[in-house]
Short mmCIF file of C-alpha atoms in Angstrom, two decimals:
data_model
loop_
_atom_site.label_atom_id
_atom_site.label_comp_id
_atom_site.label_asym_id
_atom_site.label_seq_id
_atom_site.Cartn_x
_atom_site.Cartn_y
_atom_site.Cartn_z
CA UNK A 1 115.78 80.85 116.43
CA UNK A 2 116.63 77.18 116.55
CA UNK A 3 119.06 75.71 113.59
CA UNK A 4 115.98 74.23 112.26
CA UNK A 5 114.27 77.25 112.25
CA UNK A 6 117.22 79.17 110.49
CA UNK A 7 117.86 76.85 107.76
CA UNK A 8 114.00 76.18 107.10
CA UNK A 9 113.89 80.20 106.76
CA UNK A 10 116.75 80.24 104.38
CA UNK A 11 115.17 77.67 101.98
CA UNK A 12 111.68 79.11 102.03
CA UNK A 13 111.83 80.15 98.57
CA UNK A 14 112.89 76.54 97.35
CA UNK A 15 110.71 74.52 99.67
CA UNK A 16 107.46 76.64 99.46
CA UNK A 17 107.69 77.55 95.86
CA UNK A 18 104.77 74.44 95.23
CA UNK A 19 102.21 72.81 96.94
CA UNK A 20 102.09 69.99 98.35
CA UNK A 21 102.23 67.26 95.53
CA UNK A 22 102.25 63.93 97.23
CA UNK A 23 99.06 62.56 98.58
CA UNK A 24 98.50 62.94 102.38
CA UNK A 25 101.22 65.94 102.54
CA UNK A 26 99.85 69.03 104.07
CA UNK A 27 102.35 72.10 104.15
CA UNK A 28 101.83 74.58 106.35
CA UNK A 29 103.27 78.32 106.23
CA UNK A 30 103.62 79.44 109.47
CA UNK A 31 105.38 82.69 111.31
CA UNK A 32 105.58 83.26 115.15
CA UNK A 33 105.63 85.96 117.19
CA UNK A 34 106.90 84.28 120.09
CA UNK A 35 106.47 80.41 121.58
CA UNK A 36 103.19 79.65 119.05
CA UNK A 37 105.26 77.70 116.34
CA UNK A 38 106.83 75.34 119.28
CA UNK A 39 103.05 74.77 120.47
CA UNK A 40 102.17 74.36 116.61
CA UNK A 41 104.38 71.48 116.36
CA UNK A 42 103.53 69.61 119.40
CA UNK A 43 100.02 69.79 118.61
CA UNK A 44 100.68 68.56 114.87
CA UNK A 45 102.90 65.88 116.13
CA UNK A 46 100.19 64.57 117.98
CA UNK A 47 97.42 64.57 114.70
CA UNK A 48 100.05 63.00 112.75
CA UNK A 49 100.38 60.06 115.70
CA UNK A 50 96.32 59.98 115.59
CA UNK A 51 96.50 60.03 111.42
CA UNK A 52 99.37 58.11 110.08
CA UNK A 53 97.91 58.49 106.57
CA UNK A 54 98.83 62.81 106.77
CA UNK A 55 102.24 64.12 106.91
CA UNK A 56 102.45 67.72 108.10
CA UNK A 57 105.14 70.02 107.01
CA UNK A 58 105.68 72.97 108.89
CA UNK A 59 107.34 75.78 107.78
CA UNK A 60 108.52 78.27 110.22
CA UNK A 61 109.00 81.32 107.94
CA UNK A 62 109.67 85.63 109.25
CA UNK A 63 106.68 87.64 108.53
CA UNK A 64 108.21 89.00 105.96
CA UNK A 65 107.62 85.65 104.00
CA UNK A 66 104.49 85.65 104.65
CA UNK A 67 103.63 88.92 103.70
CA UNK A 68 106.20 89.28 100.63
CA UNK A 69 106.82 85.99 99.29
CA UNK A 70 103.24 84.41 99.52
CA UNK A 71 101.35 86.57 97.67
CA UNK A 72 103.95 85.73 94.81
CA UNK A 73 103.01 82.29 94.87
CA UNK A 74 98.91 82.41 95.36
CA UNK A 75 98.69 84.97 92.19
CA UNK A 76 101.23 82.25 90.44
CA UNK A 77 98.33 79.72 91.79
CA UNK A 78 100.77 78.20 93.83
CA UNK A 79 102.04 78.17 97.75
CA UNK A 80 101.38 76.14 100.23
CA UNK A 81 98.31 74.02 101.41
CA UNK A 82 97.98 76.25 104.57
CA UNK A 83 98.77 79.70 105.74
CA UNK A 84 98.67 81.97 108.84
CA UNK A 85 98.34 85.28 107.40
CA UNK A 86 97.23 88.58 108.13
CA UNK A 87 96.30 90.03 104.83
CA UNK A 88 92.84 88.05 104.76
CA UNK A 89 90.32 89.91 102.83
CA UNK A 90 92.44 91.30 100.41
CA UNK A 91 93.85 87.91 99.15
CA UNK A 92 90.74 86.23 100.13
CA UNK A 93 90.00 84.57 95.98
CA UNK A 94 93.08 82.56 96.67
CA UNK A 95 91.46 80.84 100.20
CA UNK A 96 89.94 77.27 99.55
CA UNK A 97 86.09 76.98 100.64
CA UNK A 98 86.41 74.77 103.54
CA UNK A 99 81.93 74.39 104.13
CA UNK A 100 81.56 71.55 102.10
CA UNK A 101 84.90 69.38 103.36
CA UNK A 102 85.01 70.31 107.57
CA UNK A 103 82.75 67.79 109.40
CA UNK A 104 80.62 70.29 111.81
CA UNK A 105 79.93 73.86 109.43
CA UNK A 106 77.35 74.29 112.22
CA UNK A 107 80.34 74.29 114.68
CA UNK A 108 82.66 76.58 112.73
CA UNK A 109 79.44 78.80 112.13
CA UNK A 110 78.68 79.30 116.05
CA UNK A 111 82.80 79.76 117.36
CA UNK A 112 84.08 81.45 114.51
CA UNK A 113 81.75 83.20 112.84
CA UNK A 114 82.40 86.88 114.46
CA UNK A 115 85.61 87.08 112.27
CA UNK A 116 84.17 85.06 109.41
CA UNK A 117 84.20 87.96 107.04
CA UNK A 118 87.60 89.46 107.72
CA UNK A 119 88.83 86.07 105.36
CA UNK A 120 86.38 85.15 102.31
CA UNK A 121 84.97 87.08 99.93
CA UNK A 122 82.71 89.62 100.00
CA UNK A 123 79.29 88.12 99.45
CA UNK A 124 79.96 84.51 100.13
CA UNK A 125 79.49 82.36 103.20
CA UNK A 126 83.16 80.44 102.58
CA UNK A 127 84.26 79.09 105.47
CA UNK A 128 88.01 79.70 104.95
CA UNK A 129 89.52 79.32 107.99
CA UNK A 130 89.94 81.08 111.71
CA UNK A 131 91.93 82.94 113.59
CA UNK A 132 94.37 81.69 115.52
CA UNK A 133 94.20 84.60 117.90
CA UNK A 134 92.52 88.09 118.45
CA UNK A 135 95.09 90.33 118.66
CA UNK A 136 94.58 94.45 119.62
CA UNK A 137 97.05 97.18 118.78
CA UNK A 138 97.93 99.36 122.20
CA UNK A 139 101.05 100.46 123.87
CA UNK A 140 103.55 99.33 126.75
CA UNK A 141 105.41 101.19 129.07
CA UNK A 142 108.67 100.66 130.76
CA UNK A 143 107.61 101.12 134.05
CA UNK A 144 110.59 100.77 135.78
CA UNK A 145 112.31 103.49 133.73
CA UNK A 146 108.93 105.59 134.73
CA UNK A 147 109.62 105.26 138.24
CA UNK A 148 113.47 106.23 138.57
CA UNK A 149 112.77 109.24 136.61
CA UNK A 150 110.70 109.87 139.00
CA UNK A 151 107.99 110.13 136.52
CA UNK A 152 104.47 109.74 136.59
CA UNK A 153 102.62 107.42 134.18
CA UNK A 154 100.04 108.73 132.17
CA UNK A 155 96.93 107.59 133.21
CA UNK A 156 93.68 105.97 131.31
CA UNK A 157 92.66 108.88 129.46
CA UNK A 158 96.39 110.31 128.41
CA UNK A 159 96.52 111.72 124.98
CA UNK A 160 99.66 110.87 122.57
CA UNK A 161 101.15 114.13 123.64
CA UNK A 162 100.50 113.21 127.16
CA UNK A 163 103.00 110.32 126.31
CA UNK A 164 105.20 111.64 124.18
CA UNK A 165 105.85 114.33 126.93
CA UNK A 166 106.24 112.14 129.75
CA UNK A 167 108.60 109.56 127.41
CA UNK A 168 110.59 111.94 126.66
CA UNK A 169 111.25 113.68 129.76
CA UNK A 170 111.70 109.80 131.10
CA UNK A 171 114.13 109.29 127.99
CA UNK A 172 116.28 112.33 128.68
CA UNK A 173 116.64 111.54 132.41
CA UNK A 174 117.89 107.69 132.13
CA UNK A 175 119.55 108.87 129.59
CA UNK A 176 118.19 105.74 127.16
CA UNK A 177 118.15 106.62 123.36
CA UNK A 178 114.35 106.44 122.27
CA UNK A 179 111.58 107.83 123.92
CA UNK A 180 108.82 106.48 121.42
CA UNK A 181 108.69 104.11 118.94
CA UNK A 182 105.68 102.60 117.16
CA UNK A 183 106.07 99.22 114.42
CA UNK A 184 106.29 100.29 111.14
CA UNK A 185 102.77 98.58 110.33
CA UNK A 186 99.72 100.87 108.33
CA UNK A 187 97.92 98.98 111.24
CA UNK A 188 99.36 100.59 113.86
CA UNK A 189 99.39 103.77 112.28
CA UNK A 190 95.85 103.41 111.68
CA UNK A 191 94.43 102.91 115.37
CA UNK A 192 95.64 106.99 115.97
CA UNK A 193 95.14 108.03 112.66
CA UNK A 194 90.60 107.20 113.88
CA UNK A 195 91.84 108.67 116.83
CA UNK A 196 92.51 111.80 115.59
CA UNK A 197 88.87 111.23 113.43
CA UNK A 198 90.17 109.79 110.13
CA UNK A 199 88.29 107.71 107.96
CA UNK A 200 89.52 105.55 105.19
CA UNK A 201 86.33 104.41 104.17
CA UNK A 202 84.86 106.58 101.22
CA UNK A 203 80.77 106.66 100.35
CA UNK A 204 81.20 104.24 97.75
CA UNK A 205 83.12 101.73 99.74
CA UNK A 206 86.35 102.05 98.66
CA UNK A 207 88.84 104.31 99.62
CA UNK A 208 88.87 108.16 100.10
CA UNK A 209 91.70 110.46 100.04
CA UNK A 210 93.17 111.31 103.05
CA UNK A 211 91.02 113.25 105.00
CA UNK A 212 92.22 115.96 107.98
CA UNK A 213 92.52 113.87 110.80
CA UNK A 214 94.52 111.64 109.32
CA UNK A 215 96.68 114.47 107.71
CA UNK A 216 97.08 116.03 111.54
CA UNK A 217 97.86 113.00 112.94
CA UNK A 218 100.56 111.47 110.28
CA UNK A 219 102.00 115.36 110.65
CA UNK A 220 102.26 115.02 114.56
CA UNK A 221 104.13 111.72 113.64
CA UNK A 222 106.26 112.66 111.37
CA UNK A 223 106.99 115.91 113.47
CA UNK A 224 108.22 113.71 116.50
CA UNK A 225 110.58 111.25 114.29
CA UNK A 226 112.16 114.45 112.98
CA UNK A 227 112.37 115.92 116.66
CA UNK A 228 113.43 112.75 118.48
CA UNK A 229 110.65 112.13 120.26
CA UNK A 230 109.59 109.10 117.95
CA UNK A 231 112.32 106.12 116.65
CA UNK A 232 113.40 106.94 113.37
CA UNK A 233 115.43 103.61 112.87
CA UNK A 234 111.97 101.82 112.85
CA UNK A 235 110.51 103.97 109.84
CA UNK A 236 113.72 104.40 108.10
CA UNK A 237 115.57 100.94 108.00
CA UNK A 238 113.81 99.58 105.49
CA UNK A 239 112.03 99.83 102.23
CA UNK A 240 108.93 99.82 100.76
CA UNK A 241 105.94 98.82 103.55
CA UNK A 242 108.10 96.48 104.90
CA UNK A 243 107.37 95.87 108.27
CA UNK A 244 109.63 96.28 111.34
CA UNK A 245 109.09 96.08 114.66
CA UNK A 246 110.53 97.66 117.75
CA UNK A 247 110.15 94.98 120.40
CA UNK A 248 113.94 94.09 120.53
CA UNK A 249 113.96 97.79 121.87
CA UNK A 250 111.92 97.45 124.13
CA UNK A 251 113.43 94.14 125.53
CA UNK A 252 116.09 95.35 125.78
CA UNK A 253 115.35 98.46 128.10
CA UNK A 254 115.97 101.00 125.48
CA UNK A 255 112.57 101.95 124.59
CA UNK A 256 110.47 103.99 127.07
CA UNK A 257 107.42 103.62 125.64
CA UNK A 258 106.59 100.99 122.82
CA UNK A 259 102.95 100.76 120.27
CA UNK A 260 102.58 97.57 119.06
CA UNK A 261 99.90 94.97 120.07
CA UNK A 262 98.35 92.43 122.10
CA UNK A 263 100.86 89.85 120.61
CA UNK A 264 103.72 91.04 122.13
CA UNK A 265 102.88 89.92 125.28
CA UNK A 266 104.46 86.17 125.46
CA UNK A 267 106.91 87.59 123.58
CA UNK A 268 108.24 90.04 126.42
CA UNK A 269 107.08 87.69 129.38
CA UNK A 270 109.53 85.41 127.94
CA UNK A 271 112.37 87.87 127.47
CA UNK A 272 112.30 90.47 130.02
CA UNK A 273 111.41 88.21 132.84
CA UNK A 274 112.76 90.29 135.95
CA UNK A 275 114.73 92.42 134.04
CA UNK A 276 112.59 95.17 134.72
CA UNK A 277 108.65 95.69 135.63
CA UNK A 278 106.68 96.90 132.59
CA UNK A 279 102.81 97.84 131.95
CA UNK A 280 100.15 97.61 129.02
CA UNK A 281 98.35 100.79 128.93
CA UNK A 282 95.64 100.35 126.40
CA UNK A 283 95.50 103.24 123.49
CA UNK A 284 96.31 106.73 123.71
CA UNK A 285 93.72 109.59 123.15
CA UNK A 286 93.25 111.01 120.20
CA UNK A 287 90.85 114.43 119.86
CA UNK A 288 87.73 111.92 118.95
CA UNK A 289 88.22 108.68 120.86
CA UNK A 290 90.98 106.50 122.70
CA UNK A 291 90.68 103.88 120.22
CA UNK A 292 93.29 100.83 119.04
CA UNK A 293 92.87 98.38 116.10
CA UNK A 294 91.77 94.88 116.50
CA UNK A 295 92.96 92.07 114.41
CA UNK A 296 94.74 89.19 114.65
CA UNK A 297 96.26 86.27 112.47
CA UNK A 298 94.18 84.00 110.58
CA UNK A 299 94.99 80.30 109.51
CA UNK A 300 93.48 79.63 106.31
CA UNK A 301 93.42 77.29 103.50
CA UNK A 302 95.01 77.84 100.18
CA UNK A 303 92.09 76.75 97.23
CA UNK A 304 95.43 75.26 95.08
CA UNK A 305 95.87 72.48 97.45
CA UNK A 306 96.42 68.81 95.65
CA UNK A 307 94.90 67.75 98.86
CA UNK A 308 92.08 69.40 99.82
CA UNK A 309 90.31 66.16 102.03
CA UNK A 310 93.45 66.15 104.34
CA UNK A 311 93.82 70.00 104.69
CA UNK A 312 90.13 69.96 106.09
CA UNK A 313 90.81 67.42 108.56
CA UNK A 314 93.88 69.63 109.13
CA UNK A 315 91.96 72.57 109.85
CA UNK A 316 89.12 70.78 111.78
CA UNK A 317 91.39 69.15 114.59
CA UNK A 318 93.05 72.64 114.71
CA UNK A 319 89.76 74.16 115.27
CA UNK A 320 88.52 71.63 117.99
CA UNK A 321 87.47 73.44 121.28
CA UNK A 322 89.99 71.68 122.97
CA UNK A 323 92.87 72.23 121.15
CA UNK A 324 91.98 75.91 120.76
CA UNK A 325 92.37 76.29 124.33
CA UNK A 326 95.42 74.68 125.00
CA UNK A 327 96.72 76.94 122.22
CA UNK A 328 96.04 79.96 123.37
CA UNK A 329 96.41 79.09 127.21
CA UNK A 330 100.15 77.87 126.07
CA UNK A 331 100.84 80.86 123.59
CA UNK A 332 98.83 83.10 125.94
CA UNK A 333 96.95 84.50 122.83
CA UNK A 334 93.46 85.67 123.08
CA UNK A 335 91.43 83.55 121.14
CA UNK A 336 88.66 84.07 118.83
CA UNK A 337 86.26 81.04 119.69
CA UNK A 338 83.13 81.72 121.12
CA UNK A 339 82.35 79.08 122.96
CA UNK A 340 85.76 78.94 124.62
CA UNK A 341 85.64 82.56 125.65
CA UNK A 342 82.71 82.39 126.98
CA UNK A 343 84.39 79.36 129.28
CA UNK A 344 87.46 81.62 130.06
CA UNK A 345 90.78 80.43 129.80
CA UNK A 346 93.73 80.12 132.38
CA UNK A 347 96.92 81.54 130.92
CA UNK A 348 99.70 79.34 131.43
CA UNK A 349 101.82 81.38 132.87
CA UNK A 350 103.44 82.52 136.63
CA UNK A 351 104.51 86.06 135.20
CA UNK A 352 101.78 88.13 137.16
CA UNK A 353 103.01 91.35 134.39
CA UNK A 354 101.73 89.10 131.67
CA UNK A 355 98.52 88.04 133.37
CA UNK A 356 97.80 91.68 134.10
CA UNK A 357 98.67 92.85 130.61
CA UNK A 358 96.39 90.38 128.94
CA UNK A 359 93.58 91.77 130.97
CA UNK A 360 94.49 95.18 129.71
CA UNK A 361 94.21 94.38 126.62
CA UNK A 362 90.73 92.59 126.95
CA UNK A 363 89.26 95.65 128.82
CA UNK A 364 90.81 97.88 126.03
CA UNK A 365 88.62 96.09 123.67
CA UNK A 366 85.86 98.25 124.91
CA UNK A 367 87.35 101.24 123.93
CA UNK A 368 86.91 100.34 120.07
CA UNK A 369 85.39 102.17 117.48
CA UNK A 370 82.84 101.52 115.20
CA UNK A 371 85.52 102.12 112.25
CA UNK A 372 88.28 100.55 114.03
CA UNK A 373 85.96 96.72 114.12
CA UNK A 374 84.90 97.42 110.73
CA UNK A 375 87.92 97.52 108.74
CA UNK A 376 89.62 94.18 109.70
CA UNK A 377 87.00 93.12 106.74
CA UNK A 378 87.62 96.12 104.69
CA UNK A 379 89.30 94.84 101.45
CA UNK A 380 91.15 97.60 100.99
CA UNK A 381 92.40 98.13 104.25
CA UNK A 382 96.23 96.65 103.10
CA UNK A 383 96.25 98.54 100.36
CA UNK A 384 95.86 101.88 102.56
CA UNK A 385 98.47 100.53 104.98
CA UNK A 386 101.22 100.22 102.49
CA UNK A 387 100.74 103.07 100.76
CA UNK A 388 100.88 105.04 104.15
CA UNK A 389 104.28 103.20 105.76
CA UNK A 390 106.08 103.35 102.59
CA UNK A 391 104.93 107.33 101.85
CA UNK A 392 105.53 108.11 105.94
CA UNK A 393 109.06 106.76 105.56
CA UNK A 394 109.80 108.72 103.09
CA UNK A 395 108.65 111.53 104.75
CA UNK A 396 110.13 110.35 107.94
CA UNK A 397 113.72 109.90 106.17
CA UNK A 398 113.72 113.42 104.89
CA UNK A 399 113.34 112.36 100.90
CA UNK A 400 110.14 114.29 100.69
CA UNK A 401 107.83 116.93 102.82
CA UNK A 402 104.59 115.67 104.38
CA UNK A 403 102.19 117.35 102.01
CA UNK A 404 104.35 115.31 99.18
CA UNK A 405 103.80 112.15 101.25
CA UNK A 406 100.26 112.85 101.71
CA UNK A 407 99.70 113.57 97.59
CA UNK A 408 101.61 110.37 97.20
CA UNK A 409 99.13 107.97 99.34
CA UNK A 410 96.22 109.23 97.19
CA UNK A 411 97.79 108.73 94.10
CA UNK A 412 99.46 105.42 95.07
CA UNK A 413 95.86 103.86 96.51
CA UNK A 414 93.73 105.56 93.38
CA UNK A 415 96.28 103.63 90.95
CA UNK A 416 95.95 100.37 93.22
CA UNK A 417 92.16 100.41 92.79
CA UNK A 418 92.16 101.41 88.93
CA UNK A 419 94.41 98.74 88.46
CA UNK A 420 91.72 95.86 90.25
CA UNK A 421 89.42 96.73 88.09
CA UNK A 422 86.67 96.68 90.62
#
């Protein structure tokens, strides 16, 4: 992280506690997963030469901002004037209606309108923003550590225990100290959990206790933290559903075989380089299907903006076709405009691993299921995610038994909803 970047990231409490007060200011809270906040800025650096009368801020914040600290601020009716998030249904009231101030609805309608539900809410047509990329959960495997093992790699229809076996056998035999590890996100949990036939998603619409597929695969989980198989720093590090990821892991050749997402792939193009060769291998079976979880990060308005005319002209050059695509081609993100897909893209890149990833990932996205695209929009998909990572760590750290954990997530997601009032 550049100085910048550091100090910005230690002030974010001070310098985000408000929005933007002065006319023409537009703040922007942004995290990055890899090179997308250096694109950011050369992009807005080139509106704010085009529009002298807007002055962008950009706030380079961890995702732990983002996902702590915001939500502080929008129930305060605060925050800043724009946001990348991922929480985008649940916190969907606090997202300004952009319809009436973008210049082309029609446009935003046609090239983003596949995701337009996962952000507003639920029976509107808001247009509150768009994603700034697709993104799909599925795993990556050290080939290289594969291959002097001696090792085969699973193939496309490999179960999890079809990986955990091979990882660990791979694990043992380099002698490298984790086998497994998947991010300490409900979200990846979740792509598995279907796997294995759970189902969130109760009659009524909201959410239903843990059912037995979840129960057998959270147990499976749990059972290969406790035996080795599975990274227990990940689960146990931190508190609460704080997320955690195990890419520095994986980076750093320590990590057989990492879950995590779509997202990741910039991310380890830039840092492994030659290092060592490495695959994307799409999801692991489950008993019912071989599915992942789609989703992706969304950049949307916040409704307490002081200026809402120059956050839609913001958002609208943002949006354009043409700066879409050099976004993702740069970032090598998938993106979720229409149009542009259609087009295709060329990834700027020379790393042939990352090219070849990327197309993993897209084929992958026709191994989704029907529950997996439908909860991206589900409001209380969060909720379930927290209540899972923070009760699975738990479990995972040896403060309670399973069964406890799994008595836990019902009770903590029953007292979430009672408390909404919906």
């Amino acid at each position: 992280m550049t100085k910048t970047k550091t100090i910005l990231a230690a002030l974010a409490v001070g310098l985000l506690a408000s929005t933007s007060a002065l006319a023409g200011d537009v703040r922007i809270m942004w995290y990055s997963d890899g090179v997308e906040g250096e694109v950011l800025k050369d992009l807005l650096d080139r509106f704010m030469k085009d529009n002298p009368g807007i002055n962008v801020i950009l706030d380079n914040v961890s995702y732990s901002v983002v996902r702590e600290q915001l939500p502080v601020q929008l129930e305060a009716g605060d925050g800043p004037d724009i946001a990348r998030v991922t929480n985008l249904k649940a916190q969907s009231q606090h997202w300004l209606d952009l319809r009436p101030l973008v210049a082309d609805a029609a446009y935003w309608d046609e090239n983003f309108g596949a995701q337009a539900d996962w952000m507003r809410p639920d029976g509107s047509n808001q247009i509150s923003g768009f994603m700034t990329q697709i993104t799909l959960a599925g795993g990556f495997a050290n080939k290289t550590l594969f291959e002097q093992a001696g090792v085969a790699i699973p193939g496309k229809d490999a179960t999890w225990d079809d990986w955990a076996k091979a990882s660990k056998q791979v694990a043992e035999s380099q002698q490298v100290p984790f086998a497994m590890a998947l991010d300490r996100s409900g979200h990846r949990l979740t792509g598995p959990v279907l796997a294995y036939g759970g189902n969130y998603i109760g009659p009524d619409g909201k959410p239903a206790p843990l059912d037995q597929g979840a129960k057998d695969f959270l147990t499976k989980f749990v059972g290969w933290i406790a035996d080795g198989t599975m990274s227990k720093d990940v689960w146990v590090s931190a508190a609460g559903s704080t997320y955690r990821a195990a890419a520095d892991d994986f980076i750093n050749g320590q990590l057989v075989y990492y879950y995590s997402g779509s997202w990741q792939v910039p991310n380890f193009s830039t840092k492994i380089g030659s290092n060592f060769d490495w695959i994307a291998t799409g999801s692991p079976c489950g008993p019912v299907n071989c599915t992942g979880m789609p989703g992706g990060a969304g950049l949307v308005a916040i409704k307490y903006t002081k200026n809402p005319t120059e956050v839609a002209k913001v958002m609208d050059y943002l949006a354009r076709e043409d700066i879409v695509k050099e976004f993702s081609e740069r970032t090598m993100f998938l993106p979720a405009h229409k149009g542009l897909l259609a087009k295709g893209l060329d990834f700027k890149t020379d790393d042939a691993q990352a090219k070849e990833a990327l197309n993993a990932f897209v084929a992958a996205t026709g191994s989704l299921s029907d529950l997996a695209q439908k909860l991206p929009g589900w409001f209380w998909s969060d909720t379930f995610y927290g209540a899972m990572v923070t009760r699975i760590s738990q479990a995972a750290a040896g403060e309670m038994t399973v069964e406890e954990a799994f008595t836990r997530i019902d009770a903590d997601i029953a007292a979430k909803v009672k408390d909404s009032g919906l």
